[in-house]
Coordinates of C-alpha atoms in Angstrom, one line a residue:
M2 CA 25.0 17.4 -9.9
T3 CA 24.5 17.7 -13.7
F4 CA 21.0 17.2 -15.1
N5 CA 21.3 14.8 -18.1
A6 CA 19.4 12.0 -19.6
D7 CA 20.8 9.4 -17.2
L8 CA 19.7 11.4 -14.2
I9 CA 16.2 11.8 -15.6
Y10 CA 16.0 8.1 -16.2
S11 CA 17.2 7.5 -12.7
I12 CA 14.6 9.8 -11.2
V13 CA 11.7 8.4 -13.2
S14 CA 12.7 4.7 -12.5
S15 CA 13.1 5.5 -8.8
T16 CA 9.8 7.3 -8.7
L17 CA 8.0 4.2 -10.1
R18 CA 9.7 1.9 -7.6
S19 CA 8.9 4.2 -4.7
S20 CA 5.3 4.5 -5.8
V21 CA 4.5 0.8 -5.8
P22 CA 3.9 0.3 -2.1
L23 CA 1.9 3.5 -2.0
I24 CA -0.2 2.3 -5.0
L25 CA -1.0 -1.0 -3.3
A26 CA -1.7 0.3 0.1
A27 CA -3.9 3.2 -1.1
L28 CA -5.7 0.8 -3.5
G29 CA -6.5 -1.3 -0.4
G30 CA -7.8 1.8 1.2
C31 CA -10.2 2.3 -1.7
F32 CA -11.9 -1.0 -1.0
S33 CA -12.2 -0.3 2.7
M34 CA -13.5 3.3 2.3
R35 CA -15.9 2.3 -0.5
A36 CA -17.3 -0.4 1.8
G37 CA -17.8 2.3 4.5
V38 CA -14.9 1.5 6.8
S39 CA -12.1 4.0 7.6
D40 CA -8.7 2.9 6.2
L41 CA -6.6 4.3 9.1
G42 CA -5.1 0.9 9.9
L43 CA -3.1 0.6 6.6
E44 CA 0.2 1.3 8.4
G45 CA -0.1 -1.6 10.7
M46 CA -1.2 -4.0 7.9
M47 CA 1.7 -2.9 5.8
L48 CA 4.2 -3.5 8.6
A49 CA 2.7 -6.9 9.3
G50 CA 3.0 -7.7 5.6
S51 CA 6.7 -6.6 5.6
F52 CA 7.7 -8.8 8.5
F53 CA 5.7 -11.9 7.7
S54 CA 6.7 -11.9 4.0
V55 CA 10.3 -12.1 5.1
F56 CA 9.4 -14.8 7.6
G57 CA 7.6 -16.8 4.9
S58 CA 10.5 -16.4 2.5
W59 CA 12.9 -17.5 5.3
L60 CA 10.8 -20.4 6.2
T61 CA 10.2 -21.7 2.6
G62 CA 13.1 -20.3 0.7
N63 CA 10.7 -19.0 -1.9
A64 CA 9.9 -15.3 -2.4
W65 CA 6.4 -16.0 -3.9
L66 CA 5.4 -18.0 -0.8
G67 CA 6.8 -15.1 1.3
L68 CA 4.5 -12.8 -0.6
L69 CA 1.6 -15.0 0.2
F70 CA 2.5 -15.0 3.9
G71 CA 2.6 -11.2 3.8
I72 CA -0.8 -11.0 2.1
L73 CA -2.3 -13.5 4.6
F74 CA -1.1 -11.7 7.7
G75 CA -2.1 -8.4 6.2
V76 CA -5.6 -9.9 6.1
I77 CA -5.3 -11.3 9.6
F78 CA -4.4 -7.8 11.0
S79 CA -7.1 -6.2 9.0
M80 CA -9.6 -8.5 10.6
L81 CA -8.7 -7.2 14.0
H82 CA -9.8 -3.8 12.7
A83 CA -12.9 -5.2 11.2
V84 CA -14.0 -7.2 14.3
M85 CA -13.5 -4.2 16.6
H86 CA -15.3 -1.7 14.3
I87 CA -17.9 -3.7 12.4
T88 CA -18.9 -6.2 15.0
Y89 CA -18.3 -4.4 18.2
R90 CA -18.7 -0.9 16.8
V91 CA -15.5 0.6 18.2
N92 CA -14.7 4.0 16.6
A93 CA -12.8 3.2 13.3
S94 CA -10.1 5.6 14.1
I95 CA -9.4 3.9 17.4
S96 CA -9.6 0.4 16.0
G97 CA -7.3 1.4 13.1
M98 CA -4.7 2.9 15.4
C99 CA -4.9 -0.3 17.6
V100 CA -3.8 -2.3 14.5
N101 CA -1.0 0.2 13.8
L102 CA 0.2 0.1 17.4
L103 CA 0.0 -3.7 17.6
A104 CA 2.1 -4.2 14.5
A105 CA 4.6 -1.6 15.7
A106 CA 5.0 -3.5 19.0
A107 CA 4.7 -7.1 17.7
T108 CA 7.1 -7.0 14.8
P109 CA 10.3 -6.1 16.9
L110 CA 9.3 -8.7 19.4
L111 CA 8.8 -11.4 16.8
L112 CA 12.0 -10.3 15.1
N113 CA 13.9 -11.0 18.3
E114 CA 12.0 -14.2 19.1
V115 CA 12.1 -15.7 15.6
F116 CA 15.5 -14.6 14.3
G117 CA 17.2 -13.8 17.5
M118 CA 18.2 -10.4 16.1
S119 CA 17.3 -6.8 16.8
G120 CA 16.9 -4.0 14.2
K121 CA 16.8 -6.2 11.1
S122 CA 16.3 -9.8 10.0
P123 CA 18.7 -12.0 8.1
M124 CA 18.7 -11.8 4.3
V125 CA 16.2 -14.0 2.6
E126 CA 15.2 -14.9 -1.0
A127 CA 13.6 -11.9 -2.6
F128 CA 12.3 -10.7 -6.0
K129 CA 14.9 -10.0 -8.5
K130 CA 14.6 -7.7 -11.5
P131 CA 13.6 -9.9 -14.5
N132 CA 16.0 -9.9 -17.4
W133 CA 13.6 -9.0 -20.1
E134 CA 15.8 -7.9 -23.0
W135 CA 12.8 -7.0 -25.2
L136 CA 11.9 -4.2 -22.9
N137 CA 15.2 -2.4 -23.6
N138 CA 14.2 -2.3 -27.3
I139 CA 11.1 -0.1 -26.5
P140 CA 12.1 3.6 -27.1
V141 CA 12.2 5.9 -24.1
I142 CA 10.1 3.9 -21.6
G143 CA 11.8 0.5 -22.2
R144 CA 14.8 1.4 -20.1
I145 CA 12.6 2.7 -17.3
L146 CA 10.3 -0.4 -17.3
G147 CA 13.3 -2.7 -17.5
A148 CA 14.4 -1.3 -14.2
Q149 CA 11.3 -2.5 -12.4
N150 CA 10.6 -5.9 -11.0
I151 CA 7.6 -8.1 -11.5
L152 CA 5.7 -6.7 -8.6
F153 CA 5.5 -3.3 -10.3
F154 CA 3.6 -4.8 -13.2
L155 CA 1.3 -6.7 -10.9
A156 CA 0.5 -3.5 -9.1
I157 CA -0.5 -1.8 -12.4
I158 CA -2.7 -4.8 -13.3
L159 CA -4.3 -4.7 -9.9
V160 CA -5.2 -1.0 -10.4
I161 CA -7.0 -1.8 -13.6
I162 CA -8.8 -4.9 -12.2
S163 CA -9.8 -2.9 -9.1
W164 CA -11.3 0.0 -11.2
I165 CA -13.3 -2.5 -13.3
F166 CA -14.5 -4.3 -10.2
I167 CA -15.5 -1.2 -8.3
Y168 CA -17.2 0.7 -11.1
K169 CA -18.2 -1.9 -13.7
T170 CA -19.5 -4.9 -11.8
K171 CA -22.7 -5.5 -9.9
T172 CA -20.7 -6.5 -6.7
G173 CA -18.7 -3.3 -6.9
L174 CA -21.8 -1.3 -7.3
R175 CA -23.4 -2.9 -4.2
M176 CA -20.2 -2.4 -2.2
R177 CA -20.3 1.3 -3.1
M178 CA -24.0 1.4 -2.1
V179 CA -23.1 0.0 1.3
G180 CA -20.4 2.6 1.7
E181 CA -22.7 5.5 0.8
N182 CA -25.9 4.4 2.6
P183 CA -25.8 1.2 4.6
H184 CA -29.4 1.6 5.8
A185 CA -30.7 1.7 2.2
A186 CA -28.4 -1.2 1.2
S187 CA -29.8 -3.3 4.1
T188 CA -33.4 -2.3 3.1
V189 CA -32.9 -3.7 -0.4
G190 CA -31.6 -7.0 1.0
L191 CA -27.8 -6.6 0.9
N192 CA -25.6 -8.2 3.5
V193 CA -24.0 -5.0 4.8
V194 CA -21.7 -6.6 7.3
A195 CA -20.4 -9.1 4.7
Y196 CA -19.6 -6.3 2.3
K197 CA -17.8 -4.3 5.0
Y198 CA -15.8 -7.3 6.0
F199 CA -14.9 -7.9 2.3
G200 CA -13.7 -4.3 1.9
V201 CA -11.5 -4.5 5.0
A202 CA -10.1 -7.9 4.0
M203 CA -9.2 -6.5 0.6
S204 CA -7.5 -3.5 2.2
G205 CA -5.5 -6.0 4.4
S206 CA -4.5 -8.1 1.5
L207 CA -3.3 -5.2 -0.6
A208 CA -1.6 -3.5 2.3
G209 CA 0.1 -6.8 3.1
F210 CA 1.2 -6.9 -0.5
A211 CA 2.6 -3.4 -0.2
G212 CA 4.6 -4.3 2.9
A213 CA 5.9 -7.4 1.1
Y214 CA 7.1 -5.2 -1.7
L215 CA 9.2 -3.1 0.7
S216 CA 10.9 -6.1 2.2
L217 CA 11.1 -8.5 -0.7
G218 CA 10.8 -6.2 -3.7
Q219 CA 13.0 -3.3 -2.7
M220 CA 15.2 -5.2 -0.2
N221 CA 15.8 -8.8 0.9
L222 CA 15.2 -8.4 4.6
F223 CA 13.0 -6.8 7.2
V224 CA 14.0 -3.6 9.1
E225 CA 12.2 -2.4 12.2
Q226 CA 9.6 0.2 11.3
M227 CA 10.5 -0.1 7.6
T228 CA 7.1 1.3 6.5
S229 CA 8.2 4.7 7.8
G230 CA 4.7 6.1 7.8
R231 CA 3.9 5.1 4.2
G232 CA 0.6 3.6 5.4
Y233 CA -0.5 7.1 6.7
I234 CA 0.7 8.6 3.4
A235 CA -1.5 6.0 1.6
V236 CA -4.5 7.3 3.6
V237 CA -3.8 10.8 2.3
I238 CA -3.3 9.5 -1.3
N239 CA -6.6 7.7 -1.1
A240 CA -8.4 10.9 -0.2
F241 CA -6.3 12.9 -2.7
G242 CA -7.4 10.3 -5.4
R243 CA -11.0 10.6 -4.4
Y244 CA -11.2 6.9 -3.5
N245 CA -10.8 5.9 -7.1
P246 CA -8.1 3.4 -8.2
L247 CA -7.0 5.6 -11.1
G248 CA -6.8 8.6 -8.9
V249 CA -4.8 6.5 -6.4
L250 CA -2.4 5.6 -9.2
G251 CA -1.8 9.2 -10.1
G252 CA -1.5 10.3 -6.5
S253 CA 1.0 7.5 -5.7
I254 CA 3.3 8.5 -8.5
F255 CA 3.1 12.1 -7.4
F256 CA 4.1 11.1 -3.8
G257 CA 6.6 8.5 -5.1
F258 CA 8.4 11.2 -6.9
F259 CA 9.2 13.1 -3.7
D260 CA 10.1 9.8 -2.0
A261 CA 12.5 9.0 -4.9
L262 CA 14.3 12.3 -4.2
Q263 CA 15.7 10.7 -1.1
T264 CA 17.6 8.2 -3.2
V265 CA 18.6 10.5 -6.1
F266 CA 19.7 13.5 -4.1
Q267 CA 20.9 12.0 -0.8
N268 CA 24.5 13.0 -1.6
V269 CA 23.7 16.5 -2.8
F270 CA 21.5 18.0 0.0
P271 CA 21.6 17.3 3.8
S272 CA 20.1 13.9 4.4
Q273 CA 17.7 15.1 7.0
L274 CA 16.2 17.7 4.5
V275 CA 15.8 15.1 1.8
M276 CA 14.3 12.5 4.1
M277 CA 11.6 14.9 5.3
T278 CA 10.5 15.8 1.7
P279 CA 7.7 13.2 1.3
Y280 CA 6.2 14.1 4.7
V281 CA 6.3 17.9 4.0
F282 CA 4.4 17.4 0.8
T283 CA 1.9 15.1 2.6
L284 CA 1.2 18.0 5.0
L285 CA 0.8 20.4 2.1
V286 CA -1.6 18.1 0.3
I287 CA -3.7 17.7 3.5
A288 CA -3.7 21.5 4.1
F289 CA -4.4 22.6 0.5
G290 CA -5.2 19.7 -1.7
L291 CA -8.1 18.0 0.0
G292 CA -10.5 20.9 0.2
G293 CA -13.9 20.0 -1.1
G294 CA -13.2 16.3 -1.2
R295 CA -15.4 14.0 0.8
G296 CA -15.4 10.3 1.5
P297 CA -18.3 8.0 1.0
A298 CA -21.3 9.2 3.1
G299 CA -21.7 6.0 4.9
V300 CA -18.2 5.7 6.3
G301 CA -18.4 4.9 10.1
K302 CA -22.1 4.2 9.9
H303 CA -23.7 1.0 11.1
I304 CA -27.1 -0.6 10.5
E305 CA -29.4 -1.3 13.5
S306 CA -29.3 -4.9 14.6

């Protein structure tokens, strides 16, 4: 393979496309962790979003409504995590894994019951790359941005809005206080339970959005286990980015680059070697890149009833 300008454009464009579901899912994890609830259920919420967005698009014939279905069911699955952990005080790692296992078991069953198919769903209406000619006139980055669909730009906007909300608004400050010290937050009159539920609901909505991107943004159908562990990678990215939306953006692009290598170099190196690349770098980041980092001090803590 010859390295030239076209190959570089292809790698960068593919990196941005691959980073979008990671950005969205890890961004959802920011809200959950900042509210004091572990984000280990992201994989299941993403998988639910992938399936139900396709179901919504199949039912309505509209990709935007399909996206809303994915977001809604991402929230519904996140509420299972929230009820178990916040209300019934089940260990957050257990409740998160319950959501992941439920989604992994329910989506193949629903795929067979709803569509009468195994392995993958029928093709549905999906998001197409917008034909924005003016983007191609922008030097260097125009060609790269022109290769993305509308959901990429929405993801970037959501990163900016989330950073402003978490760090520049009174509600965001209070949510961070709940995540750091729920007892102190309760003492000053904050509704700790409500803030925790809000954080988990936001994680579900953004993870559902991430799942919808996989099935309606990158493809036009649902494939069993199509998240392929991206929810777990998003948990690592969230820690790597220090639970900050801007850090999540950078970390997602970093991991998206290695994910993109699967597409760009699949015909150059053995497919098994290329496919394992993102997971190898995930393990390396866990081993060497998270030293000294810590989550909010109040994660997993409850206030006395």
